[in-house]
PDB file of C-alpha atoms and ligand atoms in Angstrom:
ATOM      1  CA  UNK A1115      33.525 -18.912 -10.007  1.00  0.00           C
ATOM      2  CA  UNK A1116      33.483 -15.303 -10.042  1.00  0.00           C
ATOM      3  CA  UNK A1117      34.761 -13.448  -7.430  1.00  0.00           C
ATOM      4  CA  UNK A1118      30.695 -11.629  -6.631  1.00  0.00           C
ATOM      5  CA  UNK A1119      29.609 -15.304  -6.769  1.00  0.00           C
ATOM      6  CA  UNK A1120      31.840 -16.568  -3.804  1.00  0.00           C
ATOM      7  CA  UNK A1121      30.062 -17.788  -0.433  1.00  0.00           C
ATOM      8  CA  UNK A1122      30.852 -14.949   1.819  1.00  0.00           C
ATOM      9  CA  UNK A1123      30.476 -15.625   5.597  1.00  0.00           C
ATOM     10  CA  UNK A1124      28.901 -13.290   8.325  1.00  0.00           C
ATOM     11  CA  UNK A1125      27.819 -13.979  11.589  1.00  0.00           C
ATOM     12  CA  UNK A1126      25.241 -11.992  13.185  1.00  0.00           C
ATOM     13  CA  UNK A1127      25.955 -10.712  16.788  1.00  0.00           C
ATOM     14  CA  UNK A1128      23.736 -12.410  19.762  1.00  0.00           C
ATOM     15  CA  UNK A1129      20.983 -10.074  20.626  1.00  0.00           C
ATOM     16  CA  UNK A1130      22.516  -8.413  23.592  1.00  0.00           C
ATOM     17  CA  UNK A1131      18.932  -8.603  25.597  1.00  0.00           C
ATOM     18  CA  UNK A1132      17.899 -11.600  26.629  1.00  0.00           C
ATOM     19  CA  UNK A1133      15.425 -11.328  29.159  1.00  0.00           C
ATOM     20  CA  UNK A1134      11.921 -13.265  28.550  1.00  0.00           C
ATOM     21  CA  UNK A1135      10.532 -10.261  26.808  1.00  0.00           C
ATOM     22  CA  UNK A1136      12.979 -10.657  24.007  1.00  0.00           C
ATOM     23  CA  UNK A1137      14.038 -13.826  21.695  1.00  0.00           C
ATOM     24  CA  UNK A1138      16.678 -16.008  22.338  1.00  0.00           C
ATOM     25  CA  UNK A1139      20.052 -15.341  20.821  1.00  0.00           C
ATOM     26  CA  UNK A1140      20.570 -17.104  17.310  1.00  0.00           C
ATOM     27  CA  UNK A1141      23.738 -17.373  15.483  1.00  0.00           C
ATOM     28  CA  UNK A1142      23.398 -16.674  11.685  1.00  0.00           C
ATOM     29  CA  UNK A1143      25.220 -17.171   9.017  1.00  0.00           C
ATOM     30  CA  UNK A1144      24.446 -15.470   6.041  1.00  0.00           C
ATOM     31  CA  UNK A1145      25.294 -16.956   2.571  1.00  0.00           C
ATOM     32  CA  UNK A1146      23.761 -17.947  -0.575  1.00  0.00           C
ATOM     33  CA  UNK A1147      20.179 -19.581  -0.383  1.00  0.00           C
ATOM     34  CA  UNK A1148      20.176 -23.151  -1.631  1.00  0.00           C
ATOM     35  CA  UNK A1149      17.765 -24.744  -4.105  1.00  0.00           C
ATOM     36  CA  UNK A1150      17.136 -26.505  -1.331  1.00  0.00           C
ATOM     37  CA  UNK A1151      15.735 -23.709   0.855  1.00  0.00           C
ATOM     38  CA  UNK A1152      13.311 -22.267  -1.871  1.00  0.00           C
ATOM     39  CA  UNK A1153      10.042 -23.297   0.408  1.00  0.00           C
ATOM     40  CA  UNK A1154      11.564 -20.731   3.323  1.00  0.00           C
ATOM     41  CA  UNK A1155      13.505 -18.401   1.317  1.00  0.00           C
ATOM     42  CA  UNK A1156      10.336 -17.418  -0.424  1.00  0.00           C
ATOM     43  CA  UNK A1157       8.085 -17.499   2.337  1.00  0.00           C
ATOM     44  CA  UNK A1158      10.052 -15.126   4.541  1.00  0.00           C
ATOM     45  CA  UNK A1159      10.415 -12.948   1.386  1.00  0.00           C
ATOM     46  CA  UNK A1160       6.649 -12.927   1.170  1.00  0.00           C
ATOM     47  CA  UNK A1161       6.638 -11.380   4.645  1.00  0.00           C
ATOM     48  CA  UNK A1162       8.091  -7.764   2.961  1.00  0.00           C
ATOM     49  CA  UNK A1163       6.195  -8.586  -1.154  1.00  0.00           C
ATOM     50  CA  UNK A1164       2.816 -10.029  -0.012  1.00  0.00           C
ATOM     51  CA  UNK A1165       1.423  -8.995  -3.199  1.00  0.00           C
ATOM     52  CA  UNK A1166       4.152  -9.365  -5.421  1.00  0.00           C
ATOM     53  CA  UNK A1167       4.587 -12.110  -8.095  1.00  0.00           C
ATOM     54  CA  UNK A1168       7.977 -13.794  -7.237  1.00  0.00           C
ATOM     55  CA  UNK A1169       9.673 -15.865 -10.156  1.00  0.00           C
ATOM     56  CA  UNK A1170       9.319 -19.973  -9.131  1.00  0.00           C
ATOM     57  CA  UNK A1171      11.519 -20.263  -6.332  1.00  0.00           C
ATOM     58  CA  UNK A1172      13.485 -23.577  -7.751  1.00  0.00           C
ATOM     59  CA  UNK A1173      14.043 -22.143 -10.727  1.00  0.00           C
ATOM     60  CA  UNK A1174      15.782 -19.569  -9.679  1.00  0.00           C
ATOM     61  CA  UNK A1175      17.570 -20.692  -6.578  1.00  0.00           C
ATOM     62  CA  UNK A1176      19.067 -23.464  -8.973  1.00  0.00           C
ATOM     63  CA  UNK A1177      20.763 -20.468 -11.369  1.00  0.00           C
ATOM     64  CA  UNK A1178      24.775 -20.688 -11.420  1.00  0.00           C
ATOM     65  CA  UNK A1179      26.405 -17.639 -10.366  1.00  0.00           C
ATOM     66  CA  UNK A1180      26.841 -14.695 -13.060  1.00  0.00           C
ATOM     67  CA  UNK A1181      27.018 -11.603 -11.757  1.00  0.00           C
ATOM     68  CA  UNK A1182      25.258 -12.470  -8.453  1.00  0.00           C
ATOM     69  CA  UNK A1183      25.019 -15.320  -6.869  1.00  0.00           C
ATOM     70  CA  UNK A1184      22.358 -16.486  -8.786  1.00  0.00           C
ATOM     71  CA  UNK A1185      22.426 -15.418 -12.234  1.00  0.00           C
ATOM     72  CA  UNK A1186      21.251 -11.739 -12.164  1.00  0.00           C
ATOM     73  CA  UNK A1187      20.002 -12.288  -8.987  1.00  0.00           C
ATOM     74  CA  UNK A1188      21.731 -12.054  -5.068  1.00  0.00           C
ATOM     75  CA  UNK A1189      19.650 -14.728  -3.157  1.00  0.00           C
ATOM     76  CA  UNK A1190      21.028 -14.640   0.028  1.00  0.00           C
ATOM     77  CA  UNK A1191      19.280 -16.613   3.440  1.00  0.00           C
ATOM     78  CA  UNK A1192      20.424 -15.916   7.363  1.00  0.00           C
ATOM     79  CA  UNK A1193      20.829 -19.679   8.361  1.00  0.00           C
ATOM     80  CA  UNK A1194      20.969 -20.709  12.145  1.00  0.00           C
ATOM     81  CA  UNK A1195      24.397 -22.441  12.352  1.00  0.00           C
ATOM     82  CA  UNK A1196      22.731 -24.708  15.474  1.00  0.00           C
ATOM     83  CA  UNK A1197      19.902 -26.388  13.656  1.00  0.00           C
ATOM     84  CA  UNK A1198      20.380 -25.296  10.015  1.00  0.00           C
ATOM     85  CA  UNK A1199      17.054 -23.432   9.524  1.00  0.00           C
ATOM     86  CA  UNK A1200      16.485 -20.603   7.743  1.00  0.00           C
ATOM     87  CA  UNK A1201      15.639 -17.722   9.583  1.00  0.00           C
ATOM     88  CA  UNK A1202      15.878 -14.359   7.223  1.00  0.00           C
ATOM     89  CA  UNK A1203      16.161 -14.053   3.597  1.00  0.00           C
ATOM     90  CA  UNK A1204      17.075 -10.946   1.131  1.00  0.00           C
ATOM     91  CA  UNK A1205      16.615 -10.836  -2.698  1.00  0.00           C
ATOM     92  CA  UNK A1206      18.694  -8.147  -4.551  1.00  0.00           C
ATOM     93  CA  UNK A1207      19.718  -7.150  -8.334  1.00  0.00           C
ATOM     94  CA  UNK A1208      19.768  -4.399 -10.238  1.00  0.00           C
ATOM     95  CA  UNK A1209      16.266  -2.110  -9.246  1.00  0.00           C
ATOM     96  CA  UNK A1210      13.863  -3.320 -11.707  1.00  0.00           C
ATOM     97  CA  UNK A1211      12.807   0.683 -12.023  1.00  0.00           C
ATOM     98  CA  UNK A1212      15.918   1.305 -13.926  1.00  0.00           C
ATOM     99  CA  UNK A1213      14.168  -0.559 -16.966  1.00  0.00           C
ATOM    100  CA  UNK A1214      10.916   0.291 -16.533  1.00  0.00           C
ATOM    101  CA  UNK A1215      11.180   3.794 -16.620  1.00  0.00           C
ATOM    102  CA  UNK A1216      11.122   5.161 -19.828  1.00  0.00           C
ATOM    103  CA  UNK A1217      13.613   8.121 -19.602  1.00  0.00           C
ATOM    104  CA  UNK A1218      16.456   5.672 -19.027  1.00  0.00           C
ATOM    105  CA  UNK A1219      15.871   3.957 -22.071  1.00  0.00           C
ATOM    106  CA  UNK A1220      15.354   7.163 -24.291  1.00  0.00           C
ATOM    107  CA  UNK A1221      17.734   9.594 -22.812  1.00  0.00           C
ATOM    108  CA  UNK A1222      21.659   8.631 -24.814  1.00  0.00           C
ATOM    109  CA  UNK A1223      24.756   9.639 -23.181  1.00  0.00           C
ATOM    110  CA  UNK A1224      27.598   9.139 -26.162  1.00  0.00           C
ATOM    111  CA  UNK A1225      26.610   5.877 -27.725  1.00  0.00           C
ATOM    112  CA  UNK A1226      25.427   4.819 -24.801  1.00  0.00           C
ATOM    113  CA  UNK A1227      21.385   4.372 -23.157  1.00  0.00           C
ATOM    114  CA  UNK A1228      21.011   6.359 -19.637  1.00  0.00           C
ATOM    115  CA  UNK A1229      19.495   2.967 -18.428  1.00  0.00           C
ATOM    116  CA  UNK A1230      22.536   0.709 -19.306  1.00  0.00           C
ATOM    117  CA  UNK A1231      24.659   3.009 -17.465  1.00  0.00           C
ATOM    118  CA  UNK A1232      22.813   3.088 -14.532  1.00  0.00           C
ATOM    119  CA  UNK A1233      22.510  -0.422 -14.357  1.00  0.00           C
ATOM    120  CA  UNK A1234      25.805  -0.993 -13.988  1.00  0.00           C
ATOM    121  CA  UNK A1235      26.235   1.655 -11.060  1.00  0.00           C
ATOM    122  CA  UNK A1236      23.085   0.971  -9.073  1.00  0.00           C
ATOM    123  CA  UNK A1237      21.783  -2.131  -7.023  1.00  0.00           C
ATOM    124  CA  UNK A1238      18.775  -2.467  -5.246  1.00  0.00           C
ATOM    125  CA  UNK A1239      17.401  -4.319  -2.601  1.00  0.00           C
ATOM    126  CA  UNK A1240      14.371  -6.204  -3.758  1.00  0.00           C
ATOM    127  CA  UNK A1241      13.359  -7.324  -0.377  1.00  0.00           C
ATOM    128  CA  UNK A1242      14.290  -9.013   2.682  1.00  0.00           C
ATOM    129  CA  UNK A1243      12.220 -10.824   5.738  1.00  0.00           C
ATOM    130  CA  UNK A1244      13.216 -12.093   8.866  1.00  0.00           C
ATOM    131  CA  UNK A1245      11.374 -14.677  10.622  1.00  0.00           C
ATOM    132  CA  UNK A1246       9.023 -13.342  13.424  1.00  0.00           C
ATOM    133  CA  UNK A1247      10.620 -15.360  16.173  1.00  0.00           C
ATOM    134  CA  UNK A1248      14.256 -14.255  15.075  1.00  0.00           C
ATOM    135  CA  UNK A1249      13.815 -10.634  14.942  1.00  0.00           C
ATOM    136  CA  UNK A1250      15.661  -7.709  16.613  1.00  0.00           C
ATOM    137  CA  UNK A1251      18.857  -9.743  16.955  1.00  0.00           C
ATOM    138  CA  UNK A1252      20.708  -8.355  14.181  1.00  0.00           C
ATOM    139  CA  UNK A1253      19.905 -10.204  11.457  1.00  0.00           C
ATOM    140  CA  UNK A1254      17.664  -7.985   8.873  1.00  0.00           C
ATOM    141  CA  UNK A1255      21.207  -5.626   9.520  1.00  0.00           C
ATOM    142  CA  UNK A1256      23.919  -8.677   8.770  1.00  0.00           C
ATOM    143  CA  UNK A1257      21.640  -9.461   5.954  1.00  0.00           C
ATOM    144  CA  UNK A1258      21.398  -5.832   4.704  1.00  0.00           C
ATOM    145  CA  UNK A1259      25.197  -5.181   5.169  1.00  0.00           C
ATOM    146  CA  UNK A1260      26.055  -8.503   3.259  1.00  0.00           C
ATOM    147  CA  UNK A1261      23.883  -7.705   0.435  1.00  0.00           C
ATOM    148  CA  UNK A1262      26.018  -4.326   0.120  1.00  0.00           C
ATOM    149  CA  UNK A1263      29.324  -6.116   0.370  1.00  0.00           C
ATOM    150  CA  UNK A1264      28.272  -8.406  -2.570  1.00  0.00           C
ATOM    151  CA  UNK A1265      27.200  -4.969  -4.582  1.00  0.00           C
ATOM    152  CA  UNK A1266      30.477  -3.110  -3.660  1.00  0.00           C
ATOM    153  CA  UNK A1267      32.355  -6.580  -4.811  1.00  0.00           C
ATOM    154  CA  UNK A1268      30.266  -6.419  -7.675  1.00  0.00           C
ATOM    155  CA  UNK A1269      31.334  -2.749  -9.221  1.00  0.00           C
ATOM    156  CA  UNK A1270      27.848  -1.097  -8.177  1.00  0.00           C
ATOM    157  CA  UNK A1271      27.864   2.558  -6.426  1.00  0.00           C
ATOM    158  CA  UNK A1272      24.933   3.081  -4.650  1.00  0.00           C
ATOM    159  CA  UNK A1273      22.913   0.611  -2.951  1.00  0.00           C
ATOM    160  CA  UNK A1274      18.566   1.370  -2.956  1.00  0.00           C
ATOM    161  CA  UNK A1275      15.871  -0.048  -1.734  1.00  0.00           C
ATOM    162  CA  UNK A1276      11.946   0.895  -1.326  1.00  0.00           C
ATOM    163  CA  UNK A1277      10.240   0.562   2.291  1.00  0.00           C
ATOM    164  CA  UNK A1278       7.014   1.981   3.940  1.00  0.00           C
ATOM    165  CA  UNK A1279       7.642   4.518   6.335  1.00  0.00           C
ATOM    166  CA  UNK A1280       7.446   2.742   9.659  1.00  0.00           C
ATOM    167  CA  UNK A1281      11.206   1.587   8.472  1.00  0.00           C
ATOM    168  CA  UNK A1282      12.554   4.683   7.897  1.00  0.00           C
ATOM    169  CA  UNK A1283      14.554   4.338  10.921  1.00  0.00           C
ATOM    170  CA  UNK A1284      15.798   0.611  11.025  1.00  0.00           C
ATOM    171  CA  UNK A1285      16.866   1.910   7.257  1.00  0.00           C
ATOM    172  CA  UNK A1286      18.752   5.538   8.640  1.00  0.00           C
ATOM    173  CA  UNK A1287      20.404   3.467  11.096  1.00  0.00           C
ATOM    174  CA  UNK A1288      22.333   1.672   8.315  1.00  0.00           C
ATOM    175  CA  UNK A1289      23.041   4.570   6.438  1.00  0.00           C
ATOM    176  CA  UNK A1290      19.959   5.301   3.932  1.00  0.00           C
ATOM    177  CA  UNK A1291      18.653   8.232   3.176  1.00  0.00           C
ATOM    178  CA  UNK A1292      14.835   7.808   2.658  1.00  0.00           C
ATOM    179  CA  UNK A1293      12.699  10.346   0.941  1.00  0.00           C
ATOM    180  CA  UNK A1294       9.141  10.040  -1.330  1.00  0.00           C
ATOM    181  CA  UNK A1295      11.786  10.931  -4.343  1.00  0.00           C
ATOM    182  CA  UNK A1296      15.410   9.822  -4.692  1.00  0.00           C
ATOM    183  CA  UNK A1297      17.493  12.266  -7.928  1.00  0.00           C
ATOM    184  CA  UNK A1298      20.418  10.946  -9.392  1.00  0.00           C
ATOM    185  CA  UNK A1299      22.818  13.719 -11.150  1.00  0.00           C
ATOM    186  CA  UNK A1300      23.556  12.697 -15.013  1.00  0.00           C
ATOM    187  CA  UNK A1301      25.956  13.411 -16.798  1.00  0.00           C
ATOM    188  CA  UNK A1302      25.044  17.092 -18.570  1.00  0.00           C
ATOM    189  CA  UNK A1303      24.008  17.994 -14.938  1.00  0.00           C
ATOM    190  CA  UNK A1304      20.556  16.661 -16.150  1.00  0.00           C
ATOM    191  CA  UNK A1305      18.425  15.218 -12.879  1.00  0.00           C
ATOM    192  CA  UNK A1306      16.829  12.319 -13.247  1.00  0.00           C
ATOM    193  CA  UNK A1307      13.951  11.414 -10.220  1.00  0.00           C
ATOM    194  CA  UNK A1308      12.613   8.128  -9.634  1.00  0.00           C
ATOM    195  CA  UNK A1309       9.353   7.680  -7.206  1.00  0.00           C
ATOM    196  CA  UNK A1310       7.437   4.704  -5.975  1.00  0.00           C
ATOM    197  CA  UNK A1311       4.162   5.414  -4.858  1.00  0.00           C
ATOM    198  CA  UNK A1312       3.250   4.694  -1.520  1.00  0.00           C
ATOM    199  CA  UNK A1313       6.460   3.888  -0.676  1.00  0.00           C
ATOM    200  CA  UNK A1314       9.861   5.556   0.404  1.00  0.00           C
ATOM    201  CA  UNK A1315      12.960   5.169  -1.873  1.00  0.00           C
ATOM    202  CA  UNK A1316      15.998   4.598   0.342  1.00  0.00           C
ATOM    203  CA  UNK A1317      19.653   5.303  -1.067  1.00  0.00           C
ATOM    204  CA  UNK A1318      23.052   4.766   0.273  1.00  0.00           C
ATOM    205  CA  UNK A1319      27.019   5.041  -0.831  1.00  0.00           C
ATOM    206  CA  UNK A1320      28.666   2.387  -1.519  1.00  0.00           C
ATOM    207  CA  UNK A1321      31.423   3.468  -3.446  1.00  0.00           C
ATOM    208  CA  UNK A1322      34.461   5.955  -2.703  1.00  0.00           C
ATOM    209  CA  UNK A1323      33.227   9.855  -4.440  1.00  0.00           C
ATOM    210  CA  UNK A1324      29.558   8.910  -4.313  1.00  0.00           C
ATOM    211  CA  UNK A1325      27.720  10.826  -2.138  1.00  0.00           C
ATOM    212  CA  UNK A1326      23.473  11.339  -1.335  1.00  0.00           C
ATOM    213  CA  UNK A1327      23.213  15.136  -0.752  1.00  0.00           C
ATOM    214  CA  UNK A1328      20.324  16.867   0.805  1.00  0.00           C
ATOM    215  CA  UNK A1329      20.081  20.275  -0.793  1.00  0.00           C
ATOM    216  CA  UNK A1330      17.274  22.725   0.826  1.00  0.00           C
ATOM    217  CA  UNK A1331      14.158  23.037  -1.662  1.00  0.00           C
ATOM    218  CA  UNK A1332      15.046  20.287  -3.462  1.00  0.00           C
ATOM    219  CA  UNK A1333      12.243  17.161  -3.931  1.00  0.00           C
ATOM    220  CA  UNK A1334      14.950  14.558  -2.362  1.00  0.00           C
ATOM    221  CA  UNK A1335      18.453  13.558  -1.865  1.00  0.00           C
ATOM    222  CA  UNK A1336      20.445  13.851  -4.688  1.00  0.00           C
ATOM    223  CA  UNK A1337      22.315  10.948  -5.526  1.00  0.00           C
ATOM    224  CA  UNK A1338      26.338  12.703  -6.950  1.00  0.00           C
ATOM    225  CA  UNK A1339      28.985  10.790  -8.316  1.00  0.00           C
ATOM    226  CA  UNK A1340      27.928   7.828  -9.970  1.00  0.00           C
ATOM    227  CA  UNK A1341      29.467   9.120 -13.254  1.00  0.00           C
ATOM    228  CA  UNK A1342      32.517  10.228 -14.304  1.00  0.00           C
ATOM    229  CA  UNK A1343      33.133  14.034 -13.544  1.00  0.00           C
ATOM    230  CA  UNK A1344      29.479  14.369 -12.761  1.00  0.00           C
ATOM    231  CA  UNK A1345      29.629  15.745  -8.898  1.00  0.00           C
ATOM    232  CA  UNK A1346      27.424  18.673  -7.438  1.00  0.00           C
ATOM    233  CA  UNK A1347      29.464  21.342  -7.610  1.00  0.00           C
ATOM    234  CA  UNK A1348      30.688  23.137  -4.063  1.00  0.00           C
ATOM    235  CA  UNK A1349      27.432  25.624  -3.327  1.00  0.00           C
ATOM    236  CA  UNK A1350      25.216  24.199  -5.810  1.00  0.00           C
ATOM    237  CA  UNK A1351      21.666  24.860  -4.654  1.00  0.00           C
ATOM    238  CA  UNK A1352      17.928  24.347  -5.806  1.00  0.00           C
ATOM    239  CA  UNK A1353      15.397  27.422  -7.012  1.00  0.00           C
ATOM    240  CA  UNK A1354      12.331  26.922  -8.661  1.00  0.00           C
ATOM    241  CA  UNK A1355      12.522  23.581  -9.138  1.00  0.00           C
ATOM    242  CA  UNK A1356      15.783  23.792 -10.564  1.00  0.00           C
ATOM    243  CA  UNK A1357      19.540  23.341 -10.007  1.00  0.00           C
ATOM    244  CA  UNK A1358      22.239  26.169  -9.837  1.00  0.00           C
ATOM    245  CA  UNK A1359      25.562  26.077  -9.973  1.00  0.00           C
ATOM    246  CA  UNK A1360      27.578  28.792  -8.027  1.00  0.00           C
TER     247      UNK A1360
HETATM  248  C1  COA B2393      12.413  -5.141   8.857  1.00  0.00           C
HETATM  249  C2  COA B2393      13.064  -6.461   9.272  1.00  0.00           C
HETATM  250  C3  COA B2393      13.726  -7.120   8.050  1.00  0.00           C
HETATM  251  C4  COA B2393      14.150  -6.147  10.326  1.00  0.00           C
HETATM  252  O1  COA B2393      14.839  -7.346  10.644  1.00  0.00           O
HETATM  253  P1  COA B2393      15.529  -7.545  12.076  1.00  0.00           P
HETATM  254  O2  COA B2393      16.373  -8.744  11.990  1.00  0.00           O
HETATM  255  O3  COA B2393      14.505  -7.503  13.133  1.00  0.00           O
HETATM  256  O4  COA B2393      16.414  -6.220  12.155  1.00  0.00           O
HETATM  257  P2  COA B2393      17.699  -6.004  13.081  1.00  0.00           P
HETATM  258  O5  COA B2393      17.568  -6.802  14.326  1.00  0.00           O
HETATM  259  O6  COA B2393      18.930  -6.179  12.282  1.00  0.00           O
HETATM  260  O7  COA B2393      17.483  -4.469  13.403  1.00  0.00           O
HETATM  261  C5  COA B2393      18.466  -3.510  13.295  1.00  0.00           C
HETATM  262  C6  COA B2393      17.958  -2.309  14.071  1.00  0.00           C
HETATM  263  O8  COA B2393      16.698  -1.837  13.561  1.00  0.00           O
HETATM  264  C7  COA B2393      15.698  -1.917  14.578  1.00  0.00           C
HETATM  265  N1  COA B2393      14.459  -2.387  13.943  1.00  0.00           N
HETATM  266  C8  COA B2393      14.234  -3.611  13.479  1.00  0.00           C
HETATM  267  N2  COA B2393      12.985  -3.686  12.966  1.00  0.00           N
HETATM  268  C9  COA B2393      12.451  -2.467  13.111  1.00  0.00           C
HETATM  269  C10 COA B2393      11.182  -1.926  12.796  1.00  0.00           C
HETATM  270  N3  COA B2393      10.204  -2.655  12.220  1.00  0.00           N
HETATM  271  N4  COA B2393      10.964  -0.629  13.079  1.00  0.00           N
HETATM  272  C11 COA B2393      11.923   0.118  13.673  1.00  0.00           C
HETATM  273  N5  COA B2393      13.145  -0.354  14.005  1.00  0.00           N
HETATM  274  C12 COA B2393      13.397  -1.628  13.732  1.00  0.00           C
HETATM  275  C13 COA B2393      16.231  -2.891  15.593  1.00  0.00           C
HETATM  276  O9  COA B2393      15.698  -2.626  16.873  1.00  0.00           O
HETATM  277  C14 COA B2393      17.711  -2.648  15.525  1.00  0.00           C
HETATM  278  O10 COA B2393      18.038  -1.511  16.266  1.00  0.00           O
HETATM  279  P3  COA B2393      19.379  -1.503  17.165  1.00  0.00           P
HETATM  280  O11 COA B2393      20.519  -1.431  16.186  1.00  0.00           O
HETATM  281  O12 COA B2393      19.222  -0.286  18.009  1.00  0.00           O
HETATM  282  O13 COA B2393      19.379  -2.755  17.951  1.00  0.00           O
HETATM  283  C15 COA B2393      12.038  -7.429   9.933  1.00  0.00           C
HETATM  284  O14 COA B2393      11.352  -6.721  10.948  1.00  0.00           O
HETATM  285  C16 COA B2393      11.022  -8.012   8.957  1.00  0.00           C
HETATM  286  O15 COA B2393      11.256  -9.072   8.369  1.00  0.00           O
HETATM  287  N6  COA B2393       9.852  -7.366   8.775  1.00  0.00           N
HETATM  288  C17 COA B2393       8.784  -7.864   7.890  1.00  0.00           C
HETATM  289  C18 COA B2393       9.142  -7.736   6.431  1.00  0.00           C
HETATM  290  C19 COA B2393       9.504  -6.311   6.042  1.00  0.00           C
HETATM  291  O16 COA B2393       8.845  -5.354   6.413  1.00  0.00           O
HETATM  292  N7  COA B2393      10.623  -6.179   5.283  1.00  0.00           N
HETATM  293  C20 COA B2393      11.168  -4.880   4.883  1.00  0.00           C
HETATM  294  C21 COA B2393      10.551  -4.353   3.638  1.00  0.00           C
HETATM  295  S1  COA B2393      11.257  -5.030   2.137  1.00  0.00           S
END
């Protein structure tokens, strides 16, 4: 089994309030969903993707591991050790923008397409959903910081994710940097910006040398690092739409 596919083990802290205004503790564990779990994983999911079309739940919950724990896919469910439940869920792989986005599959670094070379540096978290009665306790954050673990184990660089704006928060409080634009730096010191109407795109560092710098004037955080010897340079700042180098 490969070493991204292994069952990794977190526990989620008790909720530290527990007066009657607030849920009971639960204790989570969070690890790979089960085919068996498909009915839950996918209806908590639906909580964040009403609208989305979500691939048929067996099928893909019975995937072996490749380079997530399901295939291309990281399927991962917050299970309540006491009665075995289900309680949060989190679907991840690499940001399905990457593709779609025709720059990434025009633009060539040597030999190679912008797009492949992204997709092997950046992960994304598709969604996740935590069950109504179970929230607040910790467990959209032990699901979140899981996910990351498996993308860090995995080789990837920078961890993303889309959200409305009421999260922006919940997300800053585990290190993302939210904005209406996220820029990565490419190699040529080319910029490459990604959007997602009515939505926020959310970006953080996994990965030693990566960093997601705000520069005044500029659209959104720049994502620096993800390629070889392809850093923002020390004073580098944006004018007219543009980045200069000291
Ligand atoms: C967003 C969601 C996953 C958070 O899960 P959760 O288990 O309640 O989150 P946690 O308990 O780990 O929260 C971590 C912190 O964020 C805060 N937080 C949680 N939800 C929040 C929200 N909606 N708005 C602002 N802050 C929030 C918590 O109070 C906690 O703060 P603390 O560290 O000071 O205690 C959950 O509310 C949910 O499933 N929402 C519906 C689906 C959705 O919107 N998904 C996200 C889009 S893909």
């Amino acid at each position: 089994m490969p070493k991204t596919a292994r069952a990794r083990k977190k526990t989620a802290a008790p909720a530290r309030r527990t007066g009657a205004r607030h849920p009971q503790p639960t204790t989570v564990r969070i690890e790979p969903a089960r085919p068996g779990d498909a009915r839950d994983y996918f209806r908590l999911l639906l909580t964040a993707l009403p609208d989305e079309p979500l691939p048929t739940p067996e099928a893909l919950l019975s995937l072996p591991p490749e380079q997530f724990t399901h295939g291309p896919a990281l399927c991962l469910v917050a299970r309540d050790t006491r009665t075995g439940k289900v309680v949060g869920a989190l679907i991840g792989g690499v940001p399905v923008w990457i593709d779609e986005n025709p720059l990434t599959n025009q633009f060539t670094l040597p030999g190679v397409l912008l797009g492949a070379l992204m997709a092997d540096r950046i992960a994304g978290i598709h969604a996740i959903g935590v069950d109504p009665d179970h929230r607040k306790q910790g467990i959209g954050r032990a699901l979140i910081t899981t996910a990351e673990q498996h993308f860090r184990d995995a080789g990837f660089k920078l961890s993303t994710l889309n959200h409305t704006p009421d999260l922006t928060r919940f997300y800053s409080r585990l290190g993302y940097h939210s904005s209406p634009q996220l820029i990565i730096l490419v190699p040529g010191d080319h910029l490459f910006g990604e959007q997602a109407p009515g939505y926020l795109m959310a970006a953080k560092p996994i990965a030693p040398r990566v960093e997601v710098v705000m520069l005044p004037q500029a659209p959104g955080p720049i994502a620096s690092g993800l390629f070889r010897d392809c850093t923002l340079p020390p004073g580098a700042r944006f004018e007219d739409g543009r980045l200069v180098a000291p």
